[in-house]
Short mmCIF file of C-alpha atoms in Angstrom, two decimals:
data_model
loop_
_atom_site.label_atom_id
_atom_site.label_comp_id
_atom_site.label_asym_id
_atom_site.label_seq_id
_atom_site.Cartn_x
_atom_site.Cartn_y
_atom_site.Cartn_z
CA UNK A 1 0.48 4.69 45.89
CA UNK A 2 -2.03 2.14 44.84
CA UNK A 3 -2.93 5.20 41.99
CA UNK A 4 0.85 5.18 40.95
CA UNK A 5 1.01 1.24 40.76
CA UNK A 6 -2.02 1.34 38.62
CA UNK A 7 -1.08 3.75 36.28
CA UNK A 8 2.47 1.80 35.73
CA UNK A 9 0.74 -1.35 35.65
CA UNK A 10 -1.02 0.42 32.94
CA UNK A 11 1.58 2.13 30.74
CA UNK A 12 3.40 -1.50 30.86
CA UNK A 13 -0.14 -3.04 29.60
CA UNK A 14 -0.29 -1.03 27.19
CA UNK A 15 2.87 -2.51 25.31
CA UNK A 16 0.96 -5.21 24.91
CA UNK A 17 -2.11 -3.96 23.43
CA UNK A 18 0.17 -2.00 21.40
CA UNK A 19 2.13 -4.99 20.07
CA UNK A 20 -1.59 -6.59 19.47
CA UNK A 21 -2.30 -3.34 17.38
CA UNK A 22 0.44 -2.44 14.79
CA UNK A 23 -0.59 -5.47 13.20
CA UNK A 24 -4.51 -4.38 12.57
CA UNK A 25 -2.97 -0.79 11.45
CA UNK A 26 -0.15 -1.93 9.09
CA UNK A 27 -2.81 -4.22 7.40
CA UNK A 28 -5.95 -1.49 7.36
CA UNK A 29 -3.19 1.42 6.24
CA UNK A 30 -1.75 -0.86 3.32
CA UNK A 31 -4.85 -2.73 2.06
CA UNK A 32 -7.94 -0.92 3.58
CA UNK A 33 -8.80 -4.51 4.91
CA UNK A 34 -10.66 -4.42 8.51
CA UNK A 35 -9.30 -7.81 9.51
CA UNK A 36 -12.22 -9.09 11.90
CA UNK A 37 -9.39 -12.28 12.36
CA UNK A 38 -6.47 -10.19 13.75
CA UNK A 39 -7.78 -10.93 17.47
CA UNK A 40 -7.61 -14.69 16.64
CA UNK A 41 -4.59 -14.21 15.12
CA UNK A 42 -2.92 -13.24 17.91
CA UNK A 43 -4.23 -16.14 19.96
CA UNK A 44 -2.57 -18.53 17.40
CA UNK A 45 0.79 -18.00 18.09
CA UNK A 46 0.53 -18.79 21.27
CA UNK A 47 -0.81 -22.28 20.54
CA UNK A 48 1.96 -22.58 18.21
CA UNK A 49 4.69 -21.91 20.78
CA UNK A 50 2.37 -24.53 23.12
CA UNK A 51 3.10 -27.36 20.42
CA UNK A 52 7.07 -26.40 20.17
CA UNK A 53 7.75 -26.00 23.91
CA UNK A 54 5.62 -29.59 24.12
CA UNK A 55 7.08 -31.16 21.33
CA UNK A 56 10.99 -30.60 22.97
CA UNK A 57 11.85 -31.21 26.47
CA UNK A 58 11.61 -27.69 28.61
CA UNK A 59 12.12 -25.46 25.84
CA UNK A 60 11.55 -22.19 27.14
CA UNK A 61 8.56 -20.35 25.70
CA UNK A 62 10.65 -17.40 25.66
CA UNK A 63 13.49 -18.81 23.39
CA UNK A 64 10.33 -20.06 20.65
CA UNK A 65 9.51 -16.60 19.82
CA UNK A 66 11.58 -16.37 16.72
CA UNK A 67 10.56 -19.86 15.40
CA UNK A 68 6.56 -18.65 15.98
CA UNK A 69 7.72 -15.33 14.28
CA UNK A 70 8.66 -17.33 10.81
CA UNK A 71 5.93 -19.50 11.02
CA UNK A 72 3.53 -16.34 11.60
CA UNK A 73 4.75 -14.68 8.41
CA UNK A 74 4.58 -17.40 6.04
CA UNK A 75 1.42 -18.52 7.14
CA UNK A 76 0.40 -14.71 6.77
CA UNK A 77 1.83 -14.60 3.39
CA UNK A 78 0.15 -17.85 2.16
CA UNK A 79 -3.30 -16.62 3.84
CA UNK A 80 -3.24 -13.28 1.58
CA UNK A 81 -2.36 -14.43 -1.59
CA UNK A 82 -4.37 -17.86 -1.11
CA UNK A 83 -7.33 -15.92 0.27
CA UNK A 84 -7.72 -12.01 1.28
CA UNK A 85 -5.62 -10.46 -2.06
CA UNK A 86 -9.38 -12.21 -3.46
CA UNK A 87 -11.80 -9.82 -1.44
CA UNK A 88 -8.80 -6.66 -0.98
CA UNK A 89 -10.41 -3.93 -3.72
CA UNK A 90 -14.22 -5.39 -3.70
CA UNK A 91 -15.21 -3.24 -1.14
CA UNK A 92 -15.58 -3.15 2.55
CA UNK A 93 -18.41 -5.74 3.01
CA UNK A 94 -16.51 -8.25 1.56
CA UNK A 95 -13.25 -8.12 3.12
CA UNK A 96 -15.64 -7.74 6.52
CA UNK A 97 -17.46 -11.08 5.52
CA UNK A 98 -14.33 -13.51 4.91
CA UNK A 99 -12.25 -12.18 7.70
CA UNK A 100 -15.48 -12.75 10.21
CA UNK A 101 -15.53 -15.66 9.26
CA UNK A 102 -11.65 -16.65 9.15
CA UNK A 103 -12.34 -15.96 12.66
CA UNK A 104 -14.73 -18.72 13.21
CA UNK A 105 -12.66 -21.11 11.72
CA UNK A 106 -9.31 -20.35 13.56
CA UNK A 107 -11.36 -20.14 17.06
CA UNK A 108 -13.47 -23.53 16.36
CA UNK A 109 -10.07 -25.20 14.97
CA UNK A 110 -7.95 -24.35 17.80
CA UNK A 111 -11.61 -25.28 20.45
CA UNK A 112 -11.22 -28.89 18.07
CA UNK A 113 -7.65 -29.28 18.90
CA UNK A 114 -6.46 -27.74 21.82
CA UNK A 115 -10.15 -28.21 23.61
CA UNK A 116 -11.68 -24.49 25.35
CA UNK A 117 -9.57 -25.63 28.78
CA UNK A 118 -6.75 -22.34 29.38
CA UNK A 119 -3.59 -23.24 28.78
CA UNK A 120 0.06 -21.87 30.00
CA UNK A 121 3.37 -21.01 28.73
CA UNK A 122 6.00 -21.22 31.81
CA UNK A 123 9.15 -19.43 31.56
CA UNK A 124 10.28 -20.22 34.40
CA UNK A 125 11.93 -18.25 37.32
CA UNK A 126 11.58 -14.99 34.91
CA UNK A 127 7.73 -14.56 35.34
CA UNK A 128 7.98 -13.84 39.27
CA UNK A 129 10.85 -11.98 39.30
CA UNK A 130 10.39 -8.18 39.62
CA UNK A 131 12.34 -4.54 40.77
CA UNK A 132 11.21 -3.39 44.03
CA UNK A 133 11.03 0.37 44.10
CA UNK A 134 9.38 0.74 47.29
CA UNK A 135 7.17 -1.90 49.73
CA UNK A 136 4.50 -0.86 47.89
CA UNK A 137 5.26 -1.03 44.64
CA UNK A 138 7.18 -3.03 42.36
CA UNK A 139 7.51 -3.72 38.41
CA UNK A 140 7.25 -7.47 36.82
CA UNK A 141 10.37 -8.09 35.04
CA UNK A 142 8.21 -9.40 32.28
CA UNK A 143 5.58 -6.72 31.60
CA UNK A 144 8.62 -4.64 31.68
CA UNK A 145 10.40 -6.60 29.21
CA UNK A 146 6.84 -6.52 26.69
CA UNK A 147 6.60 -3.17 27.05
CA UNK A 148 10.48 -2.86 26.03
CA UNK A 149 9.63 -5.42 23.13
CA UNK A 150 6.72 -3.12 22.05
CA UNK A 151 9.01 -0.15 21.76
CA UNK A 152 11.55 -1.77 19.85
CA UNK A 153 9.05 -3.41 17.49
CA UNK A 154 7.72 0.04 16.72
CA UNK A 155 11.14 1.71 16.14
CA UNK A 156 11.95 -1.10 13.91
CA UNK A 157 9.06 -0.94 11.87
CA UNK A 158 9.63 2.38 11.49
CA UNK A 159 12.59 2.00 10.26
CA UNK A 160 11.56 -0.88 8.15
CA UNK A 161 8.80 1.44 6.46
CA UNK A 162 10.82 4.79 6.17
CA UNK A 163 13.94 3.10 4.66
CA UNK A 164 13.27 -0.25 2.74
CA UNK A 165 12.09 -0.52 -0.58
CA UNK A 166 9.25 -2.50 0.51
CA UNK A 167 8.45 0.09 3.09
CA UNK A 168 8.30 2.26 0.62
CA UNK A 169 6.21 0.40 -1.58
CA UNK A 170 3.69 -0.25 1.29
CA UNK A 171 3.04 3.46 2.10
CA UNK A 172 2.99 3.74 -2.09
CA UNK A 173 -0.01 1.13 -2.25
CA UNK A 174 -1.35 2.75 0.89
CA UNK A 175 -1.06 5.99 -1.33
CA UNK A 176 -2.88 4.83 -4.71
CA UNK A 177 -2.79 1.45 -5.61
CA UNK A 178 -3.48 1.62 -9.31
CA UNK A 179 -0.58 4.25 -9.75
CA UNK A 180 1.49 1.82 -7.88
CA UNK A 181 0.70 -0.82 -9.95
CA UNK A 182 1.13 1.31 -13.26
CA UNK A 183 4.77 1.93 -11.66
CA UNK A 184 5.87 -1.73 -11.61
CA UNK A 185 4.62 -2.66 -7.83
CA UNK A 186 2.92 -6.68 -7.49
CA UNK A 187 0.39 -5.12 -5.41
CA UNK A 188 -0.77 -8.78 -4.83
CA UNK A 189 3.30 -9.63 -3.43
CA UNK A 190 3.51 -6.88 -1.31
CA UNK A 191 0.00 -6.91 0.50
CA UNK A 192 0.70 -10.75 1.36
CA UNK A 193 4.23 -9.04 2.79
CA UNK A 194 2.58 -6.86 4.56
CA UNK A 195 0.39 -9.32 6.14
CA UNK A 196 2.92 -11.76 7.08
CA UNK A 197 4.58 -8.78 8.85
CA UNK A 198 1.71 -8.03 10.51
CA UNK A 199 1.44 -11.51 11.62
CA UNK A 200 5.24 -11.27 12.54
CA UNK A 201 4.84 -8.97 15.02
CA UNK A 202 1.32 -10.45 16.03
CA UNK A 203 3.18 -13.07 17.37
CA UNK A 204 5.87 -11.47 19.70
CA UNK A 205 2.46 -10.20 21.33
CA UNK A 206 1.10 -13.30 21.35
CA UNK A 207 3.26 -15.64 23.06
CA UNK A 208 4.46 -12.78 25.80
CA UNK A 209 0.58 -12.84 26.82
CA UNK A 210 0.62 -16.32 27.06
CA UNK A 211 3.51 -16.70 29.21
CA UNK A 212 2.16 -13.34 31.15
CA UNK A 213 -1.68 -15.07 31.47
CA UNK A 214 -3.25 -18.06 30.51
CA UNK A 215 -5.35 -18.64 27.23
CA UNK A 216 -7.91 -20.00 25.25
CA UNK A 217 -9.33 -20.05 21.99
CA UNK A 218 -11.86 -17.32 22.74
CA UNK A 219 -9.89 -14.55 23.63
CA UNK A 220 -9.81 -13.14 20.52
CA UNK A 221 -12.49 -11.21 20.36
CA UNK A 222 -11.91 -8.90 23.48
CA UNK A 223 -8.19 -8.29 21.68
CA UNK A 224 -9.65 -7.65 18.65
CA UNK A 225 -11.68 -4.57 20.32
CA UNK A 226 -8.54 -3.68 22.42
CA UNK A 227 -6.40 -3.66 19.01
CA UNK A 228 -8.94 -1.16 17.45
CA UNK A 229 -9.13 0.98 20.59
CA UNK A 230 -5.27 1.30 20.80
CA UNK A 231 -5.06 2.53 16.95
CA UNK A 232 -8.17 4.62 16.87
CA UNK A 233 -7.14 6.72 19.99
CA UNK A 234 -3.51 6.70 18.66
CA UNK A 235 -5.20 7.89 15.11
CA UNK A 236 -4.77 6.06 12.00
CA UNK A 237 -0.88 5.72 10.14
CA UNK A 238 0.83 6.28 13.55
CA UNK A 239 2.46 3.37 15.39
CA UNK A 240 4.13 5.34 18.29
CA UNK A 241 0.22 6.99 18.15
CA UNK A 242 -0.89 3.36 18.77
CA UNK A 243 1.85 2.71 21.60
CA UNK A 244 0.20 5.56 23.06
CA UNK A 245 -3.62 4.48 22.38
CA UNK A 246 -2.75 1.04 23.64
CA UNK A 247 -0.83 3.05 26.95
CA UNK A 248 -3.79 5.21 26.85
CA UNK A 249 -6.34 1.97 27.06
CA UNK A 250 -3.93 -0.39 29.59
CA UNK A 251 -4.11 2.73 32.01
CA UNK A 252 -7.76 3.58 31.98
CA UNK A 253 -8.45 -0.12 32.34
CA UNK A 254 -6.53 -0.54 35.81
CA UNK A 255 -7.68 3.14 37.30
CA UNK A 256 -10.84 1.86 36.40
CA UNK A 257 -10.41 -1.86 37.89
CA UNK A 258 -8.64 0.41 41.27
CA UNK A 259 -11.47 3.18 41.56
CA UNK A 260 -14.96 0.51 40.70
CA UNK A 261 -13.28 -2.46 41.22
CA UNK A 262 -11.71 -5.45 39.40
CA UNK A 263 -15.17 -6.11 37.12
CA UNK A 264 -15.34 -2.48 35.79
CA UNK A 265 -11.76 -3.31 34.27
CA UNK A 266 -12.59 -3.78 30.57
CA UNK A 267 -15.75 -1.28 30.60
CA UNK A 268 -13.54 1.33 32.20
CA UNK A 269 -11.36 1.16 28.68
CA UNK A 270 -14.15 1.06 26.67
CA UNK A 271 -16.06 4.45 28.46
CA UNK A 272 -12.59 6.11 27.87
CA UNK A 273 -12.22 5.04 24.22
CA UNK A 274 -15.94 6.67 23.66
CA UNK A 275 -15.06 9.77 25.43
CA UNK A 276 -11.89 10.05 22.96
CA UNK A 277 -13.77 9.21 19.78
CA UNK A 278 -16.46 12.07 20.32
CA UNK A 279 -14.02 14.38 21.57
CA UNK A 280 -11.02 13.36 18.75
CA UNK A 281 -12.26 11.27 16.77
CA UNK A 282 -8.99 11.87 14.33
CA UNK A 283 -7.04 10.16 17.44
CA UNK A 284 -3.71 11.99 18.90
CA UNK A 285 -1.24 11.66 16.34
CA UNK A 286 -2.61 10.72 13.25
CA UNK A 287 -0.50 10.77 10.27
CA UNK A 288 -2.99 10.18 7.26
CA UNK A 289 -2.43 12.03 4.08
CA UNK A 290 -4.89 13.11 1.75
CA UNK A 291 -4.59 14.03 -2.09
CA UNK B 1 8.86 -4.67 -36.47
CA UNK B 2 6.69 -2.17 -34.39
CA UNK B 3 7.26 -1.55 -31.27
CA UNK B 4 3.60 -1.90 -30.14
CA UNK B 5 1.01 -3.39 -32.16
CA UNK B 6 -2.39 -2.93 -31.38
CA UNK B 7 -4.55 -5.60 -33.46
CA UNK B 8 -8.39 -5.50 -33.85
CA UNK B 9 -8.42 -4.68 -29.82
CA UNK B 10 -12.35 -4.09 -28.33
CA UNK B 11 -12.53 -2.84 -25.02
CA UNK B 12 -15.72 -2.87 -22.58
CA UNK B 13 -16.38 -1.32 -19.32
CA UNK B 14 -18.95 -4.19 -18.06
CA UNK B 15 -21.48 -3.62 -20.95
CA UNK B 16 -20.39 -0.59 -22.10
CA UNK B 17 -17.97 -1.02 -25.53
CA UNK B 18 -15.64 2.28 -25.07
CA UNK B 19 -13.01 0.75 -28.10
CA UNK B 20 -13.98 -1.09 -31.07
CA UNK B 21 -11.37 -3.08 -33.11
CA UNK B 22 -8.64 -0.60 -32.78
CA UNK B 23 -5.39 -0.63 -34.53
CA UNK B 24 -2.28 1.47 -33.94
CA UNK B 25 1.35 0.22 -34.77
CA UNK B 26 3.67 2.30 -33.05
CA UNK B 27 7.08 2.57 -34.27
CA UNK B 28 10.54 3.14 -32.51
CA UNK B 29 11.55 6.76 -31.71
CA UNK B 30 7.98 7.81 -32.76
CA UNK B 31 5.90 10.63 -31.15
CA UNK B 32 2.19 9.18 -31.23
CA UNK B 33 -0.55 11.75 -30.57
CA UNK B 34 -3.87 10.38 -29.81
CA UNK B 35 -6.31 13.37 -29.78
CA UNK B 36 -10.08 13.27 -29.61
CA UNK B 37 -13.11 14.92 -27.40
CA UNK B 38 -13.70 13.91 -23.70
CA UNK B 39 -15.01 10.30 -23.47
CA UNK B 40 -13.60 9.31 -27.16
CA UNK B 41 -11.87 6.53 -25.62
CA UNK B 42 -8.06 7.71 -25.34
CA UNK B 43 -7.60 6.96 -22.00
CA UNK B 44 -9.11 3.41 -22.23
CA UNK B 45 -6.57 2.58 -25.16
CA UNK B 46 -3.65 4.20 -23.11
CA UNK B 47 -4.97 1.96 -19.66
CA UNK B 48 -5.22 -1.12 -22.06
CA UNK B 49 -1.48 -0.93 -23.33
CA UNK B 50 -0.39 -0.05 -19.25
CA UNK B 51 -2.27 -3.55 -18.43
CA UNK B 52 -5.04 -1.71 -16.29
CA UNK B 53 -7.98 -2.60 -18.84
CA UNK B 54 -7.59 -6.14 -20.75
CA UNK B 55 -8.99 -6.28 -24.23
CA UNK B 56 -11.94 -8.25 -24.79
CA UNK B 57 -10.95 -8.96 -28.29
CA UNK B 58 -8.12 -8.05 -30.20
CA UNK B 59 -4.15 -8.54 -29.03
CA UNK B 60 -1.56 -6.35 -27.77
CA UNK B 61 2.14 -6.81 -28.94
CA UNK B 62 4.97 -5.26 -27.41
CA UNK B 63 8.64 -5.73 -29.54
CA UNK B 64 6.63 -8.83 -31.48
CA UNK B 65 5.92 -9.94 -28.00
CA UNK B 66 1.40 -10.70 -26.82
CA UNK B 67 1.18 -8.60 -23.94
CA UNK B 68 -2.71 -8.39 -23.24
CA UNK B 69 -3.20 -10.82 -20.46
CA UNK B 70 0.48 -9.74 -18.61
CA UNK B 71 -0.17 -7.81 -15.23
CA UNK B 72 1.31 -3.99 -15.07
CA UNK B 73 4.21 -4.56 -13.27
CA UNK B 74 5.41 -6.95 -15.67
CA UNK B 75 5.01 -4.93 -18.49
CA UNK B 76 6.89 -2.14 -16.91
CA UNK B 77 9.84 -5.00 -16.64
CA UNK B 78 9.23 -5.22 -20.54
CA UNK B 79 9.76 -1.32 -20.56
CA UNK B 80 6.47 0.53 -20.58
CA UNK B 81 5.71 2.96 -18.06
CA UNK B 82 2.99 5.73 -17.39
CA UNK B 83 2.29 8.88 -16.63
CA UNK B 84 -1.32 8.10 -15.71
CA UNK B 85 -4.19 11.25 -15.57
CA UNK B 86 -4.07 13.61 -13.18
CA UNK B 87 -0.43 13.01 -12.57
CA UNK B 88 -1.13 10.54 -9.09
CA UNK B 89 2.12 11.14 -7.44
CA UNK B 90 1.99 9.55 -4.00
CA UNK B 91 0.46 12.19 -1.73
CA UNK B 92 2.49 11.16 1.60
CA UNK B 93 5.81 10.11 -0.23
CA UNK B 94 8.65 12.65 -0.87
CA UNK B 95 9.58 13.76 -4.45
CA UNK B 96 12.51 11.62 -3.79
CA UNK B 97 10.83 8.64 -2.61
CA UNK B 98 8.33 9.13 -5.66
CA UNK B 99 11.03 8.82 -8.29
CA UNK B 100 12.75 5.74 -6.45
CA UNK B 101 9.17 4.26 -7.00
CA UNK B 102 9.26 4.84 -10.52
CA UNK B 103 12.38 2.72 -10.36
CA UNK B 104 11.15 -0.39 -8.29
CA UNK B 105 11.72 -2.86 -11.26
CA UNK B 106 15.54 -2.19 -11.56
CA UNK B 107 15.16 -1.70 -15.51
CA UNK B 108 18.97 -0.59 -16.39
CA UNK B 109 19.01 2.54 -18.31
CA UNK B 110 20.20 6.36 -18.74
CA UNK B 111 17.68 7.75 -16.26
CA UNK B 112 18.61 8.08 -12.85
CA UNK B 113 17.22 10.41 -10.26
CA UNK B 114 20.11 12.34 -10.67
CA UNK B 115 19.57 12.69 -14.25
CA UNK B 116 15.80 13.48 -13.45
CA UNK B 117 16.67 16.58 -11.36
CA UNK B 118 19.01 17.55 -14.33
CA UNK B 119 16.22 17.23 -16.57
CA UNK B 120 13.19 19.19 -14.55
CA UNK B 121 15.92 21.29 -12.22
CA UNK B 122 12.38 22.39 -10.87
CA UNK B 123 12.48 18.74 -8.47
CA UNK B 124 16.19 19.36 -6.95
CA UNK B 125 15.26 21.73 -4.30
CA UNK B 126 11.76 19.55 -3.68
CA UNK B 127 13.15 16.29 -3.19
CA UNK B 128 12.69 16.26 0.84
CA UNK B 129 9.42 17.76 0.40
CA UNK B 130 5.90 15.33 0.52
CA UNK B 131 4.07 15.04 -2.75
CA UNK B 132 0.87 16.71 -1.54
CA UNK B 133 2.36 20.06 -1.49
CA UNK B 134 3.31 20.47 -4.68
CA UNK B 135 2.15 22.61 -7.47
CA UNK B 136 0.18 20.81 -10.64
CA UNK B 137 3.33 21.85 -12.59
CA UNK B 138 5.81 20.11 -9.99
CA UNK B 139 3.83 17.54 -9.72
CA UNK B 140 3.46 16.85 -13.44
CA UNK B 141 7.26 17.00 -14.05
CA UNK B 142 7.41 14.52 -10.59
CA UNK B 143 5.36 12.38 -12.72
CA UNK B 144 7.04 11.67 -15.77
CA UNK B 145 10.08 12.00 -13.90
CA UNK B 146 8.85 9.06 -12.26
CA UNK B 147 7.61 7.07 -15.12
CA UNK B 148 10.87 7.83 -16.74
CA UNK B 149 13.34 5.55 -13.66
CA UNK B 150 11.22 2.96 -15.03
CA UNK B 151 13.94 3.41 -17.85
CA UNK B 152 10.85 2.68 -20.30
CA UNK B 153 11.12 2.23 -23.71
CA UNK B 154 7.69 3.47 -24.29
CA UNK B 155 6.09 5.89 -22.07
CA UNK B 156 2.35 6.71 -21.82
CA UNK B 157 1.50 10.05 -21.03
CA UNK B 158 -2.30 10.45 -20.12
CA UNK B 159 -3.47 14.72 -20.63
CA UNK B 160 -0.13 15.77 -19.48
CA UNK B 161 -1.15 19.53 -19.97
CA UNK B 162 -4.14 19.39 -18.26
CA UNK B 163 -5.05 22.21 -15.92
CA UNK B 164 -1.51 23.65 -16.21
CA UNK B 165 -0.31 26.88 -17.15
CA UNK B 166 1.12 27.64 -20.82
CA UNK B 167 4.25 28.57 -19.62
CA UNK B 168 4.45 24.45 -18.12
CA UNK B 169 2.94 22.75 -20.78
CA UNK B 170 5.60 24.27 -23.07
CA UNK B 171 8.08 23.40 -20.61
CA UNK B 172 6.75 19.69 -20.19
CA UNK B 173 6.87 19.28 -24.36
CA UNK B 174 10.47 20.72 -24.60
CA UNK B 175 11.42 17.49 -22.78
CA UNK B 176 9.96 15.70 -25.42
CA UNK B 177 13.18 15.57 -27.58
CA UNK B 178 15.45 14.60 -24.93
CA UNK B 179 13.36 11.65 -23.92
CA UNK B 180 13.60 10.33 -27.35
CA UNK B 181 17.40 10.74 -27.44
CA UNK B 182 17.52 8.57 -24.75
CA UNK B 183 15.73 5.75 -26.48
CA UNK B 184 12.26 6.58 -25.09
CA UNK B 185 9.53 6.27 -27.66
CA UNK B 186 6.31 8.39 -26.42
CA UNK B 187 2.60 7.65 -26.43
CA UNK B 188 0.75 10.70 -25.14
CA UNK B 189 -2.82 11.26 -25.37
CA UNK B 190 -4.52 14.72 -25.57
CA UNK B 191 -7.53 16.54 -25.70
CA UNK B 192 -5.28 20.10 -26.56
CA UNK B 193 -4.48 19.68 -29.62
CA UNK B 194 -2.37 22.85 -30.52
CA UNK B 195 0.24 21.70 -28.42
CA UNK B 196 1.19 18.37 -29.24
CA UNK B 197 0.52 18.80 -33.36
CA UNK B 198 3.75 20.78 -33.01
CA UNK B 199 5.92 18.03 -31.26
CA UNK B 200 3.97 14.89 -32.60
CA UNK B 201 5.33 12.59 -35.25
CA UNK B 202 2.09 10.58 -35.98
CA UNK B 203 -1.41 11.48 -34.94
CA UNK B 204 -4.44 9.64 -34.43
CA UNK B 205 -8.16 10.89 -33.88
CA UNK B 206 -10.42 9.41 -31.85
CA UNK B 207 -14.04 9.60 -32.16
CA UNK B 208 -16.60 7.78 -30.32
CA UNK B 209 -14.32 5.04 -29.51
CA UNK B 210 -12.85 4.31 -33.16
CA UNK B 211 -9.85 5.94 -34.98
CA UNK B 212 -11.63 8.55 -37.63
CA UNK B 213 -8.01 9.95 -38.78
CA UNK B 214 -4.65 8.73 -38.94
CA UNK B 215 -1.78 10.16 -40.32
CA UNK B 216 1.19 12.24 -39.77
CA UNK B 217 0.69 16.10 -38.80
CA UNK B 218 2.15 18.05 -41.68
CA UNK B 219 -0.13 15.80 -43.92
CA UNK B 220 -3.63 16.80 -42.16
CA UNK B 221 -5.09 20.00 -42.92
CA UNK B 222 -6.60 21.81 -39.67
CA UNK B 223 -10.12 21.22 -41.21
CA UNK B 224 -9.76 17.03 -41.22
CA UNK B 225 -8.62 17.47 -37.49
CA UNK B 226 -11.65 19.63 -36.71
CA UNK B 227 -14.08 17.12 -38.69
CA UNK B 228 -12.28 13.81 -36.95
CA UNK B 229 -12.27 15.76 -33.64
CA UNK B 230 -16.03 16.54 -33.25
CA UNK B 231 -17.42 14.08 -36.00
CA UNK B 232 -18.92 16.40 -38.55
#
């Protein structure tokens, strides 16, 4: 029963990792930018929610999510147009250096403003409610809601990418940037919208994580690695693959913790990632097309 | 007023000068052919008109309006669209989606996805196929259709015959009069002189970044063209 419990909790945790990872994958897909600040950008929304909740009397952080999403979209758009557009297309190194710097700025900015102490978002009773399956097995409502949100977000993203004019432009720019410009696409605008959408998605994961556990400004690096691992295990260019990658990572971590003890949780995830990278470097559901 | 005027344009790739004081005037309704050997500067000239490259000196006027510092998407809005060298269709998009991207700027005009399928019937059964699975000729037809979806006043075609079977090349050139009828002036770059001279109203022969010979094909002898092409 412990096993089954670890697997179920791992799957649900994977939904959270997927919520962090799809934004990373979207940004890399549309502009070939390896965004090292992505982890810190998943921490930022929890602090924005904290400000919103703190400034209003007893406001449930769940309701702050739409507001945080809008703020993060605008922030992402401006960040791209004001800074990151200048390094897209100028080689891998420039993007890595700028986003690494951005990561440090965000992390230290949050420490300066909110201290390094752990904070939490209190969503009330829902945090402790669960569905009891047997006397040894229960599923928490909160992890279940997070997982469902991940599925809904990924399905919505697929509809957006497949059926809207902007989604089509994302894919065209991803295929061939110069040809896309020649067809009348303003790539600077498209990249900025892509970054905005990525941060909008990240907001959901960031706030939900803030409700589920405590958070502090230093968590970005770990989340960046989990997001990378989920994307690579799942395969580039496939958002359902990213969900699968997140689930594999989550299950590996919790089974590792069960078998070898809690200290091994993170390492077990990394080991499984390395094994998959060695055996199937293209990931499970890669959809990348080469000309 | 000419549709496109290039005045004393010099274009550089970093320190290398690719074009020297180029002057070209293209009137509405022309089929203007730029011929020349590999590296003569023809494609550079097209890229400068499309907005991918910016001239260091000189001006480009479209319909009397200077455009040389406009980004490519604004030029598409004005009615300049491109069939890039090597086709450059979007491989992961379907044929139909490629056409829709061509119409991204929503310029009004005679061309719609339906009229493109009418012009190139071979594309119609392929509309749901990913473009990377198409043959060279199908991709070229798609690239032309995609450029037409912008409802251009001037279409820039770079090496449309490259790597294609003669029968396919013939079919593509047969579409030119239909383009003209729909108000689309054509600027075409070719290495393969033979086909393009049968349809062109004007020809400019590029040699080492300069125009060595210009005129109407009927007024030029093949000896003159050969001399200008090879610089002998």
